[in-house]
XYZ file of C-alpha atoms in Angstrom:
351
model
C -140.386 22.233 294.970
C -139.121 20.208 297.884
C -140.818 17.354 299.725
C -139.262 15.920 302.918
C -139.641 12.629 304.726
C -138.872 13.074 308.408
C -135.873 11.413 310.072
C -135.561 10.220 313.655
C -133.352 13.195 314.578
C -135.468 16.378 314.302
C -132.342 18.567 314.419
C -130.551 16.786 311.555
C -130.296 18.422 308.122
C -131.872 16.432 305.272
C -130.089 14.339 302.710
C -131.450 15.820 299.500
C -132.048 13.983 296.191
C -132.903 16.160 293.253
C -132.747 17.264 289.718
C -135.077 19.189 287.319
C -138.171 18.574 285.222
C -137.742 21.378 282.683
C -136.117 20.629 279.376
C -135.251 22.250 276.039
C -137.709 22.440 273.189
C -136.141 19.385 271.451
C -135.768 17.455 274.740
C -136.564 13.865 275.620
C -138.104 12.155 278.620
C -135.066 11.278 280.751
C -133.023 14.467 281.170
C -133.697 15.655 284.732
C -136.860 13.579 285.146
C -134.827 10.537 286.006
C -133.282 12.114 289.083
C -136.663 13.339 290.379
C -138.554 10.132 289.782
C -135.593 8.153 291.152
C -135.779 10.220 294.323
C -139.541 9.594 294.662
C -138.859 5.894 294.185
C -136.389 5.972 297.045
C -139.024 7.539 299.321
C -141.621 5.004 298.189
C -139.310 2.093 299.035
C -138.478 3.525 302.459
C -142.183 3.810 303.206
C -143.046 0.361 301.885
C -140.413 -1.305 303.979
C -140.740 0.887 307.103
C -137.163 2.009 306.979
C -136.371 4.921 309.353
C -133.310 7.188 308.797
C -131.556 9.438 311.178
C -131.446 12.337 308.669
C -134.623 13.444 306.888
C -134.619 12.568 303.177
C -135.774 15.321 300.743
C -136.675 15.147 297.069
C -136.394 18.398 295.122
C -136.696 19.714 291.625
C -135.454 23.129 290.688
C -136.804 25.685 288.243
C -135.037 26.545 284.970
C -132.067 24.163 285.119
C -131.692 24.356 281.328
C -131.610 28.121 280.958
C -133.172 27.641 277.595
C -135.642 30.492 277.954
C -134.364 32.363 280.996
C -130.657 32.730 281.644
C -128.519 31.771 283.429
C -128.935 28.002 283.468
C -129.329 26.305 286.866
C -131.155 29.467 287.903
C -133.490 27.864 290.449
C -130.708 25.986 292.286
C -128.494 29.073 292.095
C -131.125 31.043 293.940
C -131.714 28.238 296.409
C -128.070 28.287 297.539
C -127.926 32.041 297.746
C -125.852 32.590 294.569
C -128.415 34.972 293.028
C -130.969 37.215 294.734
C -134.548 35.998 294.379
C -135.715 39.419 293.195
C -133.097 39.509 290.447
C -134.032 36.026 289.331
C -137.761 36.876 289.140
C -136.952 39.943 287.013
C -135.028 37.926 284.348
C -136.718 38.314 280.976
C -136.748 35.861 278.086
C -134.684 36.733 275.070
C -137.357 35.662 272.562
C -140.530 37.363 273.789
C -139.475 39.471 276.744
C -141.597 37.516 279.230
C -140.624 38.015 282.915
C -139.766 34.877 284.868
C -141.736 35.897 287.919
C -144.844 36.572 285.834
C -144.507 33.228 284.084
C -144.175 31.374 287.362
C -147.351 33.006 288.529
C -149.142 32.242 285.266
C -148.412 28.473 285.550
C -149.023 28.267 289.338
C -145.376 27.780 290.311
C -144.877 30.978 292.316
C -144.488 29.239 295.658
C -144.112 30.675 299.139
C -140.934 28.816 300.152
C -138.199 31.282 301.197
C -135.074 31.458 299.025
C -132.258 31.080 299.694
C -132.809 28.058 301.918
C -132.680 28.704 305.636
C -130.141 25.925 306.092
C -128.021 23.790 303.775
C -128.785 20.130 303.217
C -126.588 17.568 304.891
C -125.682 16.247 301.454
C -127.020 16.241 297.862
C -127.155 13.362 295.421
C -128.343 13.617 291.813
C -129.121 10.651 289.524
C -128.834 11.690 285.901
C -128.367 10.347 282.407
C -124.857 10.943 281.095
C -126.175 12.899 278.026
C -123.122 11.802 276.133
C -121.620 8.639 274.532
C -118.768 7.797 276.909
C -120.411 5.211 279.193
C -122.047 3.291 276.338
C -118.821 3.427 274.323
C -116.819 2.027 277.255
C -119.436 -0.608 278.132
C -119.807 0.824 281.657
C -123.052 0.976 283.664
C -122.340 3.598 286.298
C -120.438 6.829 286.123
C -119.121 8.309 289.394
C -119.089 11.972 288.536
C -116.003 13.802 289.704
C -117.197 17.298 288.872
C -118.732 19.614 286.255
C -117.080 21.594 283.481
C -116.914 25.333 283.746
C -119.429 27.161 281.499
C -119.114 30.444 279.614
C -122.154 31.585 277.601
C -121.969 34.765 275.565
C -124.523 36.459 273.377
C -123.093 38.554 270.498
C -124.961 41.217 268.559
C -123.106 42.034 265.395
C -124.193 45.204 263.659
C -123.160 46.151 260.132
C -124.943 47.807 257.161
C -127.982 46.267 255.536
C -127.615 46.602 251.734
C -128.678 45.154 248.409
C -127.140 41.760 247.854
C -126.684 42.258 244.084
C -125.443 45.834 243.894
C -123.062 46.108 246.827
C -119.423 45.091 245.900
C -117.810 42.639 248.313
C -115.023 45.108 249.107
C -117.587 47.720 250.270
C -119.698 45.483 252.470
C -120.073 45.605 256.268
C -121.547 42.178 256.557
C -122.430 40.806 260.029
C -123.471 37.483 258.339
C -119.891 36.978 257.207
C -118.605 37.739 260.704
C -121.114 35.279 262.235
C -119.985 32.563 259.864
C -116.380 33.198 260.697
C -117.117 33.028 264.398
C -118.930 29.730 263.927
C -115.921 28.160 262.196
C -113.440 29.970 264.422
C -114.714 28.658 267.759
C -114.672 25.146 266.352
C -111.057 25.629 265.299
C -110.245 27.076 268.703
C -111.639 24.031 270.495
C -109.752 21.605 268.222
C -106.545 23.518 268.626
C -106.792 23.590 272.434
C -107.827 19.929 272.562
C -108.251 18.110 275.881
C -111.614 18.962 277.391
C -112.274 22.252 275.568
C -115.533 22.405 273.657
C -117.214 25.203 271.764
C -120.708 25.571 270.294
C -122.702 28.164 268.413
C -126.214 27.282 269.516
C -128.360 30.198 268.189
C -127.899 32.496 265.200
C -130.551 34.953 264.063
C -130.293 37.225 261.047
C -132.150 40.502 260.505
C -133.886 41.159 258.194
C -133.237 37.506 257.209
C -134.033 37.962 253.530
C -132.472 36.104 250.611
C -131.439 39.214 248.698
C -130.370 41.516 251.512
C -126.960 41.825 253.272
C -128.098 41.539 256.946
C -128.146 44.533 259.237
C -127.584 42.538 262.403
C -126.865 39.041 263.571
C -127.481 37.849 267.097
C -125.762 34.650 268.094
C -124.630 32.663 271.136
C -121.311 31.008 271.838
C -120.922 28.246 274.521
C -117.405 27.570 275.767
C -116.721 24.834 278.305
C -113.667 23.282 280.013
C -112.918 21.310 283.102
C -109.930 23.594 283.850
C -110.654 27.216 284.797
C -107.312 28.478 283.541
C -107.884 26.910 280.145
C -111.418 28.180 280.017
C -110.163 31.769 280.655
C -107.565 31.203 277.918
C -110.286 30.143 275.512
C -112.343 33.238 276.443
C -109.368 35.497 275.847
C -108.483 34.001 272.499
C -112.153 34.182 271.405
C -112.437 37.837 272.395
C -109.315 38.783 270.474
C -110.532 36.792 267.450
C -113.926 38.540 267.384
C -112.255 41.993 267.848
C -110.063 41.303 264.779
C -113.138 40.243 262.769
C -115.012 43.370 263.702
C -112.143 45.544 262.595
C -111.729 43.648 259.349
C -115.377 43.905 258.340
C -116.041 47.349 259.859
C -118.856 46.094 262.089
C -119.546 46.480 265.791
C -119.942 43.548 268.215
C -121.804 43.911 271.523
C -121.222 41.101 274.008
C -123.532 40.085 276.843
C -122.638 37.327 279.368
C -125.546 34.910 279.726
C -123.872 32.524 282.145
C -120.465 32.105 283.670
C -119.672 29.308 286.191
C -116.242 27.991 287.158
C -115.556 24.251 287.057
C -116.742 22.375 290.124
C -115.141 19.419 291.875
C -117.454 17.163 293.826
C -116.733 16.000 297.400
C -114.091 13.281 297.207
C -115.633 11.042 299.834
C -119.034 11.296 298.067
C -117.488 10.294 294.763
C -115.787 7.331 296.521
C -119.141 6.315 298.033
C -120.891 6.282 294.661
C -118.113 4.258 293.063
C -117.792 1.757 295.891
C -121.572 1.316 296.208
C -121.952 0.616 292.535
C -119.134 -1.884 292.607
C -120.552 -3.574 295.729
C -123.874 -4.023 293.755
C -121.936 -5.641 290.916
C -121.994 -2.787 288.386
C -119.040 -1.680 286.240
C -117.942 1.910 287.016
C -115.777 4.676 285.820
C -114.939 8.127 287.174
C -115.737 10.946 284.779
C -116.435 14.685 284.699
C -119.745 15.996 283.462
C -119.735 17.983 280.290
C -123.201 19.346 281.014
C -124.207 21.701 283.743
C -126.345 20.342 286.570
C -128.118 21.549 289.710
C -125.576 19.485 291.680
C -122.856 22.000 290.823
C -124.838 24.701 292.592
C -125.591 22.553 295.662
C -121.872 21.731 295.881
C -121.389 25.312 297.035
C -123.189 24.590 300.307
C -122.919 20.837 301.049
C -121.116 17.597 300.087
C -122.443 16.618 296.638
C -122.267 13.661 294.245
C -123.822 12.576 290.988
C -124.632 9.097 289.558
C -124.552 8.769 285.749
C -126.224 6.082 283.699
C -125.596 5.569 279.988
C -127.441 7.457 277.201
C -128.209 5.314 274.138
C -126.127 6.548 271.227
C -125.064 9.429 273.475
C -128.213 11.363 272.597
C -129.793 13.987 274.777
C -131.624 17.260 274.191
C -133.207 15.119 271.476
C -136.615 13.428 271.426
C -134.759 10.100 270.735
C -133.067 10.385 274.175
C -133.170 6.968 275.875
C -131.705 4.896 278.668
C -132.476 1.182 279.039
C -134.657 -0.010 281.928
C -131.773 -2.133 283.154
C -129.479 0.905 283.421
C -132.203 3.093 284.986
C -132.718 0.398 287.584
C -129.023 0.104 288.245
C -128.729 3.875 288.755
C -131.737 3.974 291.093
C -130.340 1.060 293.111
C -127.064 2.940 293.552
C -128.912 6.087 294.468
C -130.905 4.268 297.167
C -127.851 2.708 298.785
C -125.845 5.937 298.704
C -128.712 7.837 300.336
C -129.092 5.130 303.008
C -125.385 5.261 303.771
C -125.458 9.022 304.228
C -128.813 9.326 305.962
C -128.100 6.514 308.418
C -130.563 3.646 308.980
C -131.980 3.462 312.477
C -134.587 0.755 311.970
């Protein structure tokens, strides 16, 4: 959904502010919502004070940023910038219940008529967001000038062995996908620790079938999330992980089917936009630091088509995707102030 406030130049592309309003099942109130409400606050202030800008100013929120139910993540903004065909996106089905995205959008009244991809790219895109991690709070810094976003590699693995009696099947004769899943869980953590730097690895979902206390499972379906700010290192992690799982499959005489859920290369934001966020925050008296984003964001998709920047504010205790997610009013206000001034600088004030 996109709302636009007209500028004085009807031919000028809009400066877009945006984020998302979807979250994960365990999510809090700030993830995504802050960027959308911050954008609406900017529009309200411009209206209240009669400020006219050369460029139009748009506020947008994009469908399915999280990718929690329908993959890949950032799906709405990916379609908006032409990175995925609309028809393909609408046909994506949820892993849990098989629901089709297009049908679900119709069911909740979100199947809008706006053409995708967009007819023209925005002039620039700015996203205000909570950090979703502990770094800003730990450093005692108010504003993060985001330099880019980590690359993301999501894989779903289906491990198939032989369901058997837990008491009568000797360990040496088992084909146990549960063991393989456990080894993958510890293995990817060891991989990330060994690579160090910005490499992270997470097993986010693990489902056993038949999931009974006294039965060696027949199958395990699990997800592995690998991320790195360096594409070469991310590819290295993927290669090591693939070899590791192949060896496990051979050892335990199981099969492993892999399905890519999401794969995005690291993104670097427009240098001048990062400079603008940093200098604006400092001019307003806020402490700053440059930092990459560990989480994926709609901004990384918009960066494909226009100059893009993000403004981070601290997350209390580094918590996000958690109902305890919180950012202080003072930090929210600081972030919104920086957002406003950055937008004014890019959009151009005429009166």
